Amino acid sequence: MSTTDPTSEALDGLVNLRDLGGLPAEPGTTREGIVLRSDAPRAGDRDPEDVAWPPRLVLDLRDASELNGTAHPLAQVAEVHQIELLAGIHSTEVAHPLPELYQLALRNAADKLVRVFRLVLAAEGPVLVHCAAGKDRTGVVSAMLLSAAGVRSDAIIADYVRTDRNMFRVLQRLEMAPALPPDVSEEDVRHLISTPVEAIEGVLATWAEHEEHAAGWLRAHGVTADEIDRWRRKFRD
């Protein structure tokens, strides 16, 4: 795809979509068709291939101010829940570095993360979790679901940084990326839109203070041991 053509057909669908199945857990691997993560769907998007689609449940982590009062484009085919994960945190006048922003989410939005966990646990069919870019809010939620299932930290980090390769197209879909000059490639600017490993490492370090990492953190915030067990049976092969 040409990076100078934001109207390319390559942008007429989700560009940061993936199934969280197939990742190494202890024991086994995560099951495909349970949780998908992505950037924000748009009206008119073509259906993605190679993933379970359409989702039965959509968790939209964006703030209401990002939606402009529009209906979710998947509302006709899925149950949609809007959970403003960073409302009152990232919309302040202070621009928080990502590692700090992620920690604020753990401290100030624990109840919302618990709600996300329980909605995914109860869902009958594929769940799509997304925000705008599918990077930060979606990254924290995805890491939580994976860690609670017993996925290794290195695999969680590897999934998080996969977004790097997709970010320029994400920004084009959000109409935030200018066309690149003919002699400049995506690789030349990738460092400007990268996903910093230290941000998700800080989240994992916070969870590591608890027995069984995110599972222990969730239990400390009201999730029961039975719910954790049911999640692992649902999400792990």
JSON list of C-alpha atoms in Angstrom, two decimals:
[
{"chain": "A", "resi": 1, "resn": "MET", "atom": "CA", "xyz": [0.00, 0.00, 0.00]},
{"chain": "A", "resi": 2, "resn": "SER", "atom": "CA", "xyz": [1.20, 3.50, -0.74]},
{"chain": "A", "resi": 3, "resn": "THR", "atom": "CA", "xyz": [1.63, 5.51, 2.43]},
{"chain": "A", "resi": 4, "resn": "THR", "atom": "CA", "xyz": [0.77, 8.63, 0.46]},
{"chain": "A", "resi": 5, "resn": "ASP", "atom": "CA", "xyz": [-2.78, 7.48, -0.31]},
{"chain": "A", "resi": 6, "resn": "PRO", "atom": "CA", "xyz": [-5.02, 7.45, 2.77]},
{"chain": "A", "resi": 7, "resn": "THR", "atom": "CA", "xyz": [-8.06, 6.63, 0.62]},
{"chain": "A", "resi": 8, "resn": "SER", "atom": "CA", "xyz": [-6.51, 3.34, -0.50]},
{"chain": "A", "resi": 9, "resn": "GLU", "atom": "CA", "xyz": [-8.72, 0.26, -0.34]},
{"chain": "A", "resi": 10, "resn": "ALA", "atom": "CA", "xyz": [-6.25, -1.08, 2.23]},
{"chain": "A", "resi": 11, "resn": "LEU", "atom": "CA", "xyz": [-7.78, 1.41, 4.69]},
{"chain": "A", "resi": 12, "resn": "ASP", "atom": "CA", "xyz": [-11.38, 0.30, 4.10]},
{"chain": "A", "resi": 13, "resn": "GLY", "atom": "CA", "xyz": [-11.18, -2.20, 6.94]},
{"chain": "A", "resi": 14, "resn": "LEU", "atom": "CA", "xyz": [-9.66, -2.68, 10.35]},
{"chain": "A", "resi": 15, "resn": "VAL", "atom": "CA", "xyz": [-5.88, -2.32, 10.20]},
{"chain": "A", "resi": 16, "resn": "ASN", "atom": "CA", "xyz": [-4.95, -3.29, 13.77]},
{"chain": "A", "resi": 17, "resn": "LEU", "atom": "CA", "xyz": [-7.13, -6.37, 14.18]},
{"chain": "A", "resi": 18, "resn": "ARG", "atom": "CA", "xyz": [-6.01, -9.69, 15.59]},
{"chain": "A", "resi": 19, "resn": "ASP", "atom": "CA", "xyz": [-7.30, -12.72, 17.44]},
{"chain": "A", "resi": 20, "resn": "LEU", "atom": "CA", "xyz": [-5.75, -13.24, 20.87]},
{"chain": "A", "resi": 21, "resn": "GLY", "atom": "CA", "xyz": [-5.82, -16.97, 20.40]},
{"chain": "A", "resi": 22, "resn": "GLY", "atom": "CA", "xyz": [-2.77, -19.15, 19.94]},
{"chain": "A", "resi": 23, "resn": "LEU", "atom": "CA", "xyz": [-0.59, -17.51, 22.59]},
{"chain": "A", "resi": 24, "resn": "PRO", "atom": "CA", "xyz": [1.41, -19.68, 25.02]},
{"chain": "A", "resi": 25, "resn": "ALA", "atom": "CA", "xyz": [-0.21, -20.05, 28.41]},
{"chain": "A", "resi": 26, "resn": "GLU", "atom": "CA", "xyz": [0.70, -22.09, 31.45]},
{"chain": "A", "resi": 27, "resn": "PRO", "atom": "CA", "xyz": [-0.46, -24.66, 30.54]},
{"chain": "A", "resi": 28, "resn": "GLY", "atom": "CA", "xyz": [-1.56, -24.84, 26.91]},
{"chain": "A", "resi": 29, "resn": "THR", "atom": "CA", "xyz": [-2.41, -21.97, 24.58]},
{"chain": "A", "resi": 30, "resn": "THR", "atom": "CA", "xyz": [-5.19, -19.42, 24.35]},
{"chain": "A", "resi": 31, "resn": "ARG", "atom": "CA", "xyz": [-8.19, -20.43, 22.27]},
{"chain": "A", "resi": 32, "resn": "GLU", "atom": "CA", "xyz": [-9.04, -18.66, 19.02]},
{"chain": "A", "resi": 33, "resn": "GLY", "atom": "CA", "xyz": [-12.46, -17.10, 18.44]},
{"chain": "A", "resi": 34, "resn": "ILE", "atom": "CA", "xyz": [-12.83, -15.86, 22.02]},
{"chain": "A", "resi": 35, "resn": "VAL", "atom": "CA", "xyz": [-11.27, -12.35, 22.06]},
{"chain": "A", "resi": 36, "resn": "LEU", "atom": "CA", "xyz": [-10.40, -10.05, 19.17]},
{"chain": "A", "resi": 37, "resn": "ARG", "atom": "CA", "xyz": [-8.65, -6.70, 19.56]},
{"chain": "A", "resi": 38, "resn": "SER", "atom": "CA", "xyz": [-8.61, -3.88, 17.03]},
{"chain": "A", "resi": 39, "resn": "ASP", "atom": "CA", "xyz": [-8.71, -0.24, 16.15]},
{"chain": "A", "resi": 40, "resn": "ALA", "atom": "CA", "xyz": [-12.12, 1.44, 15.89]},
{"chain": "A", "resi": 41, "resn": "PRO", "atom": "CA", "xyz": [-14.53, 0.02, 13.30]},
{"chain": "A", "resi": 42, "resn": "ARG", "atom": "CA", "xyz": [-16.02, 2.48, 10.82]},
{"chain": "A", "resi": 43, "resn": "ALA", "atom": "CA", "xyz": [-19.27, 2.43, 8.88]},
{"chain": "A", "resi": 44, "resn": "GLY", "atom": "CA", "xyz": [-18.70, 0.82, 5.50]},
{"chain": "A", "resi": 45, "resn": "ASP", "atom": "CA", "xyz": [-15.71, -1.29, 6.55]},
{"chain": "A", "resi": 46, "resn": "ARG", "atom": "CA", "xyz": [-15.36, -4.55, 4.67]},
{"chain": "A", "resi": 47, "resn": "ASP", "atom": "CA", "xyz": [-15.66, -7.67, 6.81]},
{"chain": "A", "resi": 48, "resn": "PRO", "atom": "CA", "xyz": [-12.27, -8.96, 7.94]},
{"chain": "A", "resi": 49, "resn": "GLU", "atom": "CA", "xyz": [-11.05, -12.37, 6.90]},
{"chain": "A", "resi": 50, "resn": "ASP", "atom": "CA", "xyz": [-9.31, -15.08, 8.92]},
{"chain": "A", "resi": 51, "resn": "VAL", "atom": "CA", "xyz": [-11.01, -14.18, 12.23]},
{"chain": "A", "resi": 52, "resn": "ALA", "atom": "CA", "xyz": [-14.36, -15.09, 13.77]},
{"chain": "A", "resi": 53, "resn": "TRP", "atom": "CA", "xyz": [-16.71, -12.40, 12.46]},
{"chain": "A", "resi": 54, "resn": "PRO", "atom": "CA", "xyz": [-18.99, -10.70, 13.28]},
{"chain": "A", "resi": 55, "resn": "PRO", "atom": "CA", "xyz": [-18.43, -10.51, 17.03]},
{"chain": "A", "resi": 56, "resn": "ARG", "atom": "CA", "xyz": [-21.33, -11.21, 19.33]},
{"chain": "A", "resi": 57, "resn": "LEU", "atom": "CA", "xyz": [-20.17, -8.60, 21.86]},
{"chain": "A", "resi": 58, "resn": "VAL", "atom": "CA", "xyz": [-18.26, -5.35, 21.31]},
{"chain": "A", "resi": 59, "resn": "LEU", "atom": "CA", "xyz": [-16.54, -3.47, 24.12]},
{"chain": "A", "resi": 60, "resn": "ASP", "atom": "CA", "xyz": [-15.83, 0.09, 22.98]},
{"chain": "A", "resi": 61, "resn": "LEU", "atom": "CA", "xyz": [-13.33, 1.67, 25.37]},
{"chain": "A", "resi": 62, "resn": "ARG", "atom": "CA", "xyz": [-13.52, 5.17, 23.91]},
{"chain": "A", "resi": 63, "resn": "ASP", "atom": "CA", "xyz": [-14.90, 8.23, 25.68]},
{"chain": "A", "resi": 64, "resn": "ALA", "atom": "CA", "xyz": [-18.28, 9.60, 24.63]},
{"chain": "A", "resi": 65, "resn": "SER", "atom": "CA", "xyz": [-16.52, 12.72, 23.34]},
{"chain": "A", "resi": 66, "resn": "GLU", "atom": "CA", "xyz": [-14.77, 10.59, 20.72]},
{"chain": "A", "resi": 67, "resn": "LEU", "atom": "CA", "xyz": [-18.01, 9.22, 19.27]},
{"chain": "A", "resi": 68, "resn": "ASN", "atom": "CA", "xyz": [-19.73, 12.50, 18.30]},
{"chain": "A", "resi": 69, "resn": "GLY", "atom": "CA", "xyz": [-23.11, 10.98, 19.11]},
{"chain": "A", "resi": 70, "resn": "THR", "atom": "CA", "xyz": [-22.91, 8.43, 16.30]},
{"chain": "A", "resi": 71, "resn": "ALA", "atom": "CA", "xyz": [-24.16, 4.88, 16.61]},
{"chain": "A", "resi": 72, "resn": "HIS", "atom": "CA", "xyz": [-21.57, 2.13, 16.72]},
{"chain": "A", "resi": 73, "resn": "PRO", "atom": "CA", "xyz": [-21.17, 0.64, 13.23]},
{"chain": "A", "resi": 74, "resn": "LEU", "atom": "CA", "xyz": [-21.52, -2.91, 14.61]},
{"chain": "A", "resi": 75, "resn": "ALA", "atom": "CA", "xyz": [-24.63, -2.19, 16.67]},
{"chain": "A", "resi": 76, "resn": "GLN", "atom": "CA", "xyz": [-26.85, -4.02, 14.18]},
{"chain": "A", "resi": 77, "resn": "VAL", "atom": "CA", "xyz": [-24.95, -7.29, 14.47]},
{"chain": "A", "resi": 78, "resn": "ALA", "atom": "CA", "xyz": [-23.53, -7.26, 18.01]},
{"chain": "A", "resi": 79, "resn": "GLU", "atom": "CA", "xyz": [-24.31, -6.22, 21.57]},
{"chain": "A", "resi": 80, "resn": "VAL", "atom": "CA", "xyz": [-22.24, -3.08, 22.17]},
{"chain": "A", "resi": 81, "resn": "HIS", "atom": "CA", "xyz": [-21.08, -1.78, 25.54]},
{"chain": "A", "resi": 82, "resn": "GLN", "atom": "CA", "xyz": [-19.31, 1.56, 25.81]},
{"chain": "A", "resi": 83, "resn": "ILE", "atom": "CA", "xyz": [-16.89, 1.56, 28.73]},
{"chain": "A", "resi": 84, "resn": "GLU", "atom": "CA", "xyz": [-15.06, 4.86, 29.00]},
{"chain": "A", "resi": 85, "resn": "LEU", "atom": "CA", "xyz": [-11.89, 3.34, 30.40]},
{"chain": "A", "resi": 86, "resn": "LEU", "atom": "CA", "xyz": [-9.85, 6.54, 30.67]},
{"chain": "A", "resi": 87, "resn": "ALA", "atom": "CA", "xyz": [-12.65, 9.06, 31.19]},
{"chain": "A", "resi": 88, "resn": "GLY", "atom": "CA", "xyz": [-11.38, 11.75, 33.53]},
{"chain": "A", "resi": 89, "resn": "ILE", "atom": "CA", "xyz": [-7.81, 10.47, 33.21]},
{"chain": "A", "resi": 90, "resn": "HIS", "atom": "CA", "xyz": [-6.47, 11.05, 29.71]},
{"chain": "A", "resi": 91, "resn": "SER", "atom": "CA", "xyz": [-8.83, 13.93, 28.92]},
{"chain": "A", "resi": 92, "resn": "THR", "atom": "CA", "xyz": [-7.29, 16.25, 31.47]},
{"chain": "A", "resi": 93, "resn": "GLU", "atom": "CA", "xyz": [-5.04, 19.17, 30.59]},
{"chain": "A", "resi": 94, "resn": "VAL", "atom": "CA", "xyz": [-2.02, 17.17, 31.73]},
{"chain": "A", "resi": 95, "resn": "ALA", "atom": "CA", "xyz": [-0.45, 14.97, 29.06]},
{"chain": "A", "resi": 96, "resn": "HIS", "atom": "CA", "xyz": [0.67, 11.85, 30.91]},
{"chain": "A", "resi": 97, "resn": "PRO", "atom": "CA", "xyz": [3.52, 9.71, 29.55]},
{"chain": "A", "resi": 98, "resn": "LEU", "atom": "CA", "xyz": [2.14, 6.31, 28.54]},
{"chain": "A", "resi": 99, "resn": "PRO", "atom": "CA", "xyz": [3.72, 4.34, 31.42]},
{"chain": "A", "resi": 100, "resn": "GLU", "atom": "CA", "xyz": [2.09, 6.74, 33.88]},
{"chain": "A", "resi": 101, "resn": "LEU", "atom": "CA", "xyz": [-1.21, 6.72, 31.99]},
{"chain": "A", "resi": 102, "resn": "TYR", "atom": "CA", "xyz": [-1.38, 2.94, 32.13]},
{"chain": "A", "resi": 103, "resn": "GLN", "atom": "CA", "xyz": [-0.72, 2.99, 35.88]},
{"chain": "A", "resi": 104, "resn": "LEU", "atom": "CA", "xyz": [-3.46, 5.57, 36.34]},
{"chain": "A", "resi": 105, "resn": "ALA", "atom": "CA", "xyz": [-5.83, 3.23, 34.52]},
{"chain": "A", "resi": 106, "resn": "LEU", "atom": "CA", "xyz": [-4.99, 0.42, 36.95]},
{"chain": "A", "resi": 107, "resn": "ARG", "atom": "CA", "xyz": [-5.47, 2.67, 39.97]},
{"chain": "A", "resi": 108, "resn": "ASN", "atom": "CA", "xyz": [-8.46, 4.76, 38.88]},
{"chain": "A", "resi": 109, "resn": "ALA", "atom": "CA", "xyz": [-10.38, 2.47, 36.53]},
{"chain": "A", "resi": 110, "resn": "ALA", "atom": "CA", "xyz": [-10.11, -0.89, 38.31]},
{"chain": "A", "resi": 111, "resn": "ASP", "atom": "CA", "xyz": [-13.91, -1.15, 38.51]},
{"chain": "A", "resi": 112, "resn": "LYS", "atom": "CA", "xyz": [-14.17, -0.70, 34.75]},
{"chain": "A", "resi": 113, "resn": "LEU", "atom": "CA", "xyz": [-11.50, -3.32, 34.12]},
{"chain": "A", "resi": 114, "resn": "VAL", "atom": "CA", "xyz": [-13.41, -5.74, 36.34]},
{"chain": "A", "resi": 115, "resn": "ARG", "atom": "CA", "xyz": [-16.57, -4.99, 34.36]},
{"chain": "A", "resi": 116, "resn": "VAL", "atom": "CA", "xyz": [-14.71, -5.69, 31.11]},
{"chain": "A", "resi": 117, "resn": "PHE", "atom": "CA", "xyz": [-13.45, -8.99, 32.48]},
{"chain": "A", "resi": 118, "resn": "ARG", "atom": "CA", "xyz": [-16.93, -10.10, 33.55]},
{"chain": "A", "resi": 119, "resn": "LEU", "atom": "CA", "xyz": [-18.53, -9.10, 30.25]},
{"chain": "A", "resi": 120, "resn": "VAL", "atom": "CA", "xyz": [-15.95, -11.08, 28.29]},
{"chain": "A", "resi": 121, "resn": "LEU", "atom": "CA", "xyz": [-16.35, -14.03, 30.64]},
{"chain": "A", "resi": 122, "resn": "ALA", "atom": "CA", "xyz": [-20.14, -14.09, 30.20]},
{"chain": "A", "resi": 123, "resn": "ALA", "atom": "CA", "xyz": [-20.14, -13.55, 26.42]},
{"chain": "A", "resi": 124, "resn": "GLU", "atom": "CA", "xyz": [-21.52, -16.29, 24.20]},
{"chain": "A", "resi": 125, "resn": "GLY", "atom": "CA", "xyz": [-19.44, -15.89, 21.08]},
{"chain": "A", "resi": 126, "resn": "PRO", "atom": "CA", "xyz": [-16.49, -13.78, 19.91]},
{"chain": "A", "resi": 127, "resn": "VAL", "atom": "CA", "xyz": [-15.79, -10.52, 21.75]},
{"chain": "A", "resi": 128, "resn": "LEU", "atom": "CA", "xyz": [-14.22, -7.51, 20.03]},
{"chain": "A", "resi": 129, "resn": "VAL", "atom": "CA", "xyz": [-12.34, -5.11, 22.31]},
{"chain": "A", "resi": 130, "resn": "HIS", "atom": "CA", "xyz": [-11.33, -1.81, 20.76]},
{"chain": "A", "resi": 131, "resn": "CYS", "atom": "CA", "xyz": [-10.63, 1.86, 21.39]},
{"chain": "A", "resi": 132, "resn": "ALA", "atom": "CA", "xyz": [-9.56, 4.37, 18.74]},
{"chain": "A", "resi": 133, "resn": "ALA", "atom": "CA", "xyz": [-6.17, 3.01, 17.71]},
{"chain": "A", "resi": 134, "resn": "GLY", "atom": "CA", "xyz": [-6.36, -0.33, 19.49]},
{"chain": "A", "resi": 135, "resn": "LYS", "atom": "CA", "xyz": [-3.10, 0.47, 21.23]},
{"chain": "A", "resi": 136, "resn": "ASP", "atom": "CA", "xyz": [-3.31, 1.86, 24.78]},
{"chain": "A", "resi": 137, "resn": "ARG", "atom": "CA", "xyz": [-6.72, 1.19, 26.32]},
{"chain": "A", "resi": 138, "resn": "THR", "atom": "CA", "xyz": [-7.09, -1.96, 24.24]},
{"chain": "A", "resi": 139, "resn": "GLY", "atom": "CA", "xyz": [-3.50, -2.89, 25.08]},
{"chain": "A", "resi": 140, "resn": "VAL", "atom": "CA", "xyz": [-4.10, -2.78, 28.83]},
{"chain": "A", "resi": 141, "resn": "VAL", "atom": "CA", "xyz": [-7.36, -4.75, 28.58]},
{"chain": "A", "resi": 142, "resn": "SER", "atom": "CA", "xyz": [-5.82, -7.35, 26.28]},
{"chain": "A", "resi": 143, "resn": "ALA", "atom": "CA", "xyz": [-2.86, -7.77, 28.61]},
{"chain": "A", "resi": 144, "resn": "MET", "atom": "CA", "xyz": [-5.23, -8.22, 31.56]},
{"chain": "A", "resi": 145, "resn": "LEU", "atom": "CA", "xyz": [-7.25, -10.92, 29.83]},
{"chain": "A", "resi": 146, "resn": "LEU", "atom": "CA", "xyz": [-4.12, -12.72, 28.69]},
{"chain": "A", "resi": 147, "resn": "SER", "atom": "CA", "xyz": [-2.35, -12.52, 32.04]},
{"chain": "A", "resi": 148, "resn": "ALA", "atom": "CA", "xyz": [-5.46, -13.71, 33.90]},
{"chain": "A", "resi": 149, "resn": "ALA", "atom": "CA", "xyz": [-5.48, -16.75, 31.63]},
{"chain": "A", "resi": 150, "resn": "GLY", "atom": "CA", "xyz": [-1.86, -17.53, 32.49]},
{"chain": "A", "resi": 151, "resn": "VAL", "atom": "CA", "xyz": [-0.19, -16.27, 29.31]},
{"chain": "A", "resi": 152, "resn": "ARG", "atom": "CA", "xyz": [3.53, -15.67, 29.72]},
{"chain": "A", "resi": 153, "resn": "SER", "atom": "CA", "xyz": [4.67, -12.07, 30.11]},
{"chain": "A", "resi": 154, "resn": "ASP", "atom": "CA", "xyz": [6.98, -12.25, 27.10]},
{"chain": "A", "resi": 155, "resn": "ALA", "atom": "CA", "xyz": [4.07, -13.33, 24.90]},
{"chain": "A", "resi": 156, "resn": "ILE", "atom": "CA", "xyz": [1.91, -10.49, 26.25]},
{"chain": "A", "resi": 157, "resn": "ILE", "atom": "CA", "xyz": [4.64, -7.98, 25.45]},
{"chain": "A", "resi": 158, "resn": "ALA", "atom": "CA", "xyz": [5.08, -9.45, 21.97]},
{"chain": "A", "resi": 159, "resn": "ASP", "atom": "CA", "xyz": [1.36, -9.05, 21.29]},
{"chain": "A", "resi": 160, "resn": "TYR", "atom": "CA", "xyz": [1.43, -5.46, 22.55]},
{"chain": "A", "resi": 161, "resn": "VAL", "atom": "CA", "xyz": [4.29, -4.40, 20.29]},
{"chain": "A", "resi": 162, "resn": "ARG", "atom": "CA", "xyz": [2.64, -5.97, 17.22]},
{"chain": "A", "resi": 163, "resn": "THR", "atom": "CA", "xyz": [0.64, -2.74, 17.02]},
{"chain": "A", "resi": 164, "resn": "ASP", "atom": "CA", "xyz": [3.83, -0.91, 16.01]},
{"chain": "A", "resi": 165, "resn": "ARG", "atom": "CA", "xyz": [3.67, -2.24, 12.48]},
{"chain": "A", "resi": 166, "resn": "ASN", "atom": "CA", "xyz": [0.08, -1.06, 12.08]},
{"chain": "A", "resi": 167, "resn": "MET", "atom": "CA", "xyz": [0.19, 2.42, 13.61]},
{"chain": "A", "resi": 168, "resn": "PHE", "atom": "CA", "xyz": [0.76, 4.49, 10.50]},
{"chain": "A", "resi": 169, "resn": "ARG", "atom": "CA", "xyz": [-2.30, 2.96, 8.84]},
{"chain": "A", "resi": 170, "resn": "VAL", "atom": "CA", "xyz": [-4.25, 3.42, 12.08]},
{"chain": "A", "resi": 171, "resn": "LEU", "atom": "CA", "xyz": [-3.41, 7.13, 12.03]},
{"chain": "A", "resi": 172, "resn": "GLN", "atom": "CA", "xyz": [-4.42, 7.34, 8.39]},
{"chain": "A", "resi": 173, "resn": "ARG", "atom": "CA", "xyz": [-7.78, 5.80, 9.28]},
{"chain": "A", "resi": 174, "resn": "LEU", "atom": "CA", "xyz": [-8.10, 8.37, 12.05]},
{"chain": "A", "resi": 175, "resn": "GLU", "atom": "CA", "xyz": [-7.05, 11.05, 9.54]},
{"chain": "A", "resi": 176, "resn": "MET", "atom": "CA", "xyz": [-4.16, 12.06, 11.77]},
{"chain": "A", "resi": 177, "resn": "ALA", "atom": "CA", "xyz": [-1.25, 11.02, 9.53]},
{"chain": "A", "resi": 178, "resn": "PRO", "atom": "CA", "xyz": [-0.10, 13.32, 6.73]},
{"chain": "A", "resi": 179, "resn": "ALA", "atom": "CA", "xyz": [0.98, 11.89, 3.42]},
{"chain": "A", "resi": 180, "resn": "LEU", "atom": "CA", "xyz": [4.66, 11.03, 3.48]},
{"chain": "A", "resi": 181, "resn": "PRO", "atom": "CA", "xyz": [7.06, 12.69, 1.02]},
{"chain": "A", "resi": 182, "resn": "PRO", "atom": "CA", "xyz": [8.14, 10.39, -1.83]},
{"chain": "A", "resi": 183, "resn": "ASP", "atom": "CA", "xyz": [11.57, 9.78, -0.28]},
{"chain": "A", "resi": 184, "resn": "VAL", "atom": "CA", "xyz": [10.25, 8.96, 3.23]},
{"chain": "A", "resi": 185, "resn": "SER", "atom": "CA", "xyz": [8.94, 5.54, 4.22]},
{"chain": "A", "resi": 186, "resn": "GLU", "atom": "CA", "xyz": [6.91, 4.30, 7.18]},
{"chain": "A", "resi": 187, "resn": "GLU", "atom": "CA", "xyz": [10.09, 2.86, 8.67]},
{"chain": "A", "resi": 188, "resn": "ASP", "atom": "CA", "xyz": [11.62, 6.35, 8.74]},
{"chain": "A", "resi": 189, "resn": "VAL", "atom": "CA", "xyz": [8.88, 7.63, 11.06]},
{"chain": "A", "resi": 190, "resn": "ARG", "atom": "CA", "xyz": [7.97, 4.47, 12.95]},
{"chain": "A", "resi": 191, "resn": "HIS", "atom": "CA", "xyz": [9.82, 5.57, 16.10]},
{"chain": "A", "resi": 192, "resn": "LEU", "atom": "CA", "xyz": [7.45, 8.52, 16.37]},
{"chain": "A", "resi": 193, "resn": "ILE", "atom": "CA", "xyz": [4.35, 6.31, 16.64]},
{"chain": "A", "resi": 194, "resn": "SER", "atom": "CA", "xyz": [5.73, 3.28, 18.46]},
{"chain": "A", "resi": 195, "resn": "THR", "atom": "CA", "xyz": [4.33, 1.33, 21.38]},
{"chain": "A", "resi": 196, "resn": "PRO", "atom": "CA", "xyz": [6.85, 1.71, 24.23]},
{"chain": "A", "resi": 197, "resn": "VAL", "atom": "CA", "xyz": [7.66, -1.63, 25.81]},
{"chain": "A", "resi": 198, "resn": "GLU", "atom": "CA", "xyz": [8.24, 0.01, 29.20]},
{"chain": "A", "resi": 199, "resn": "ALA", "atom": "CA", "xyz": [4.58, 1.04, 29.35]},
{"chain": "A", "resi": 200, "resn": "ILE", "atom": "CA", "xyz": [3.22, -2.50, 29.26]},
{"chain": "A", "resi": 201, "resn": "GLU", "atom": "CA", "xyz": [6.15, -3.80, 31.30]},
{"chain": "A", "resi": 202, "resn": "GLY", "atom": "CA", "xyz": [5.07, -1.44, 34.08]},
{"chain": "A", "resi": 203, "resn": "VAL", "atom": "CA", "xyz": [1.56, -2.89, 33.98]},
{"chain": "A", "resi": 204, "resn": "LEU", "atom": "CA", "xyz": [2.90, -6.42, 34.13]},
{"chain": "A", "resi": 205, "resn": "ALA", "atom": "CA", "xyz": [5.17, -5.45, 37.04]},
{"chain": "A", "resi": 206, "resn": "THR", "atom": "CA", "xyz": [2.17, -4.12, 38.97]},
{"chain": "A", "resi": 207, "resn": "TRP", "atom": "CA", "xyz": [0.29, -7.36, 38.40]},
{"chain": "A", "resi": 208, "resn": "ALA", "atom": "CA", "xyz": [3.38, -9.38, 39.36]},
{"chain": "A", "resi": 209, "resn": "GLU", "atom": "CA", "xyz": [3.02, -7.98, 42.89]},
{"chain": "A", "resi": 210, "resn": "HIS", "atom": "CA", "xyz": [0.01, -10.30, 43.19]},
{"chain": "A", "resi": 211, "resn": "GLU", "atom": "CA", "xyz": [-0.07, -14.08, 43.21]},
{"chain": "A", "resi": 212, "resn": "GLU", "atom": "CA", "xyz": [-0.88, -15.26, 39.67]},
{"chain": "A", "resi": 213, "resn": "HIS", "atom": "CA", "xyz": [-0.35, -11.74, 38.33]},
{"chain": "A", "resi": 214, "resn": "ALA", "atom": "CA", "xyz": [-3.50, -10.21, 36.75]},
{"chain": "A", "resi": 215, "resn": "ALA", "atom": "CA", "xyz": [-5.63, -13.01, 38.19]},
{"chain": "A", "resi": 216, "resn": "GLY", "atom": "CA", "xyz": [-4.52, -12.03, 41.69]},
{"chain": "A", "resi": 217, "resn": "TRP", "atom": "CA", "xyz": [-5.01, -8.33, 40.92]},
{"chain": "A", "resi": 218, "resn": "LEU", "atom": "CA", "xyz": [-8.55, -9.03, 39.73]},
{"chain": "A", "resi": 219, "resn": "ARG", "atom": "CA", "xyz": [-9.28, -11.07, 42.87]},
{"chain": "A", "resi": 220, "resn": "ALA", "atom": "CA", "xyz": [-8.03, -8.13, 44.94]},
{"chain": "A", "resi": 221, "resn": "HIS", "atom": "CA", "xyz": [-10.69, -6.03, 43.20]},
{"chain": "A", "resi": 222, "resn": "GLY", "atom": "CA", "xyz": [-13.62, -8.36, 43.79]},
{"chain": "A", "resi": 223, "resn": "VAL", "atom": "CA", "xyz": [-13.37, -11.04, 41.11]},
{"chain": "A", "resi": 224, "resn": "THR", "atom": "CA", "xyz": [-13.89, -14.51, 42.57]},
{"chain": "A", "resi": 225, "resn": "ALA", "atom": "CA", "xyz": [-11.60, -17.51, 42.22]},
{"chain": "A", "resi": 226, "resn": "ASP", "atom": "CA", "xyz": [-14.46, -19.32, 40.45]},
{"chain": "A", "resi": 227, "resn": "GLU", "atom": "CA", "xyz": [-14.66, -16.55, 37.84]},
{"chain": "A", "resi": 228, "resn": "ILE", "atom": "CA", "xyz": [-10.92, -16.84, 37.22]},
{"chain": "A", "resi": 229, "resn": "ASP", "atom": "CA", "xyz": [-11.20, -20.61, 36.85]},
{"chain": "A", "resi": 230, "resn": "ARG", "atom": "CA", "xyz": [-14.11, -20.26, 34.42]},
{"chain": "A", "resi": 231, "resn": "TRP", "atom": "CA", "xyz": [-12.13, -17.74, 32.38]},
{"chain": "A", "resi": 232, "resn": "ARG", "atom": "CA", "xyz": [-9.20, -20.09, 32.10]},
{"chain": "A", "resi": 233, "resn": "ARG", "atom": "CA", "xyz": [-11.43, -22.97, 31.04]},
{"chain": "A", "resi": 234, "resn": "LYS", "atom": "CA", "xyz": [-13.06, -20.75, 28.44]},
{"chain": "A", "resi": 235, "resn": "PHE", "atom": "CA", "xyz": [-9.92, -19.13, 27.02]},
{"chain": "A", "resi": 236, "resn": "ARG", "atom": "CA", "xyz": [-7.31, -21.90, 27.30]},
{"chain": "A", "resi": 237, "resn": "ASP", "atom": "CA", "xyz": [-6.98, -25.10, 25.33]}
]
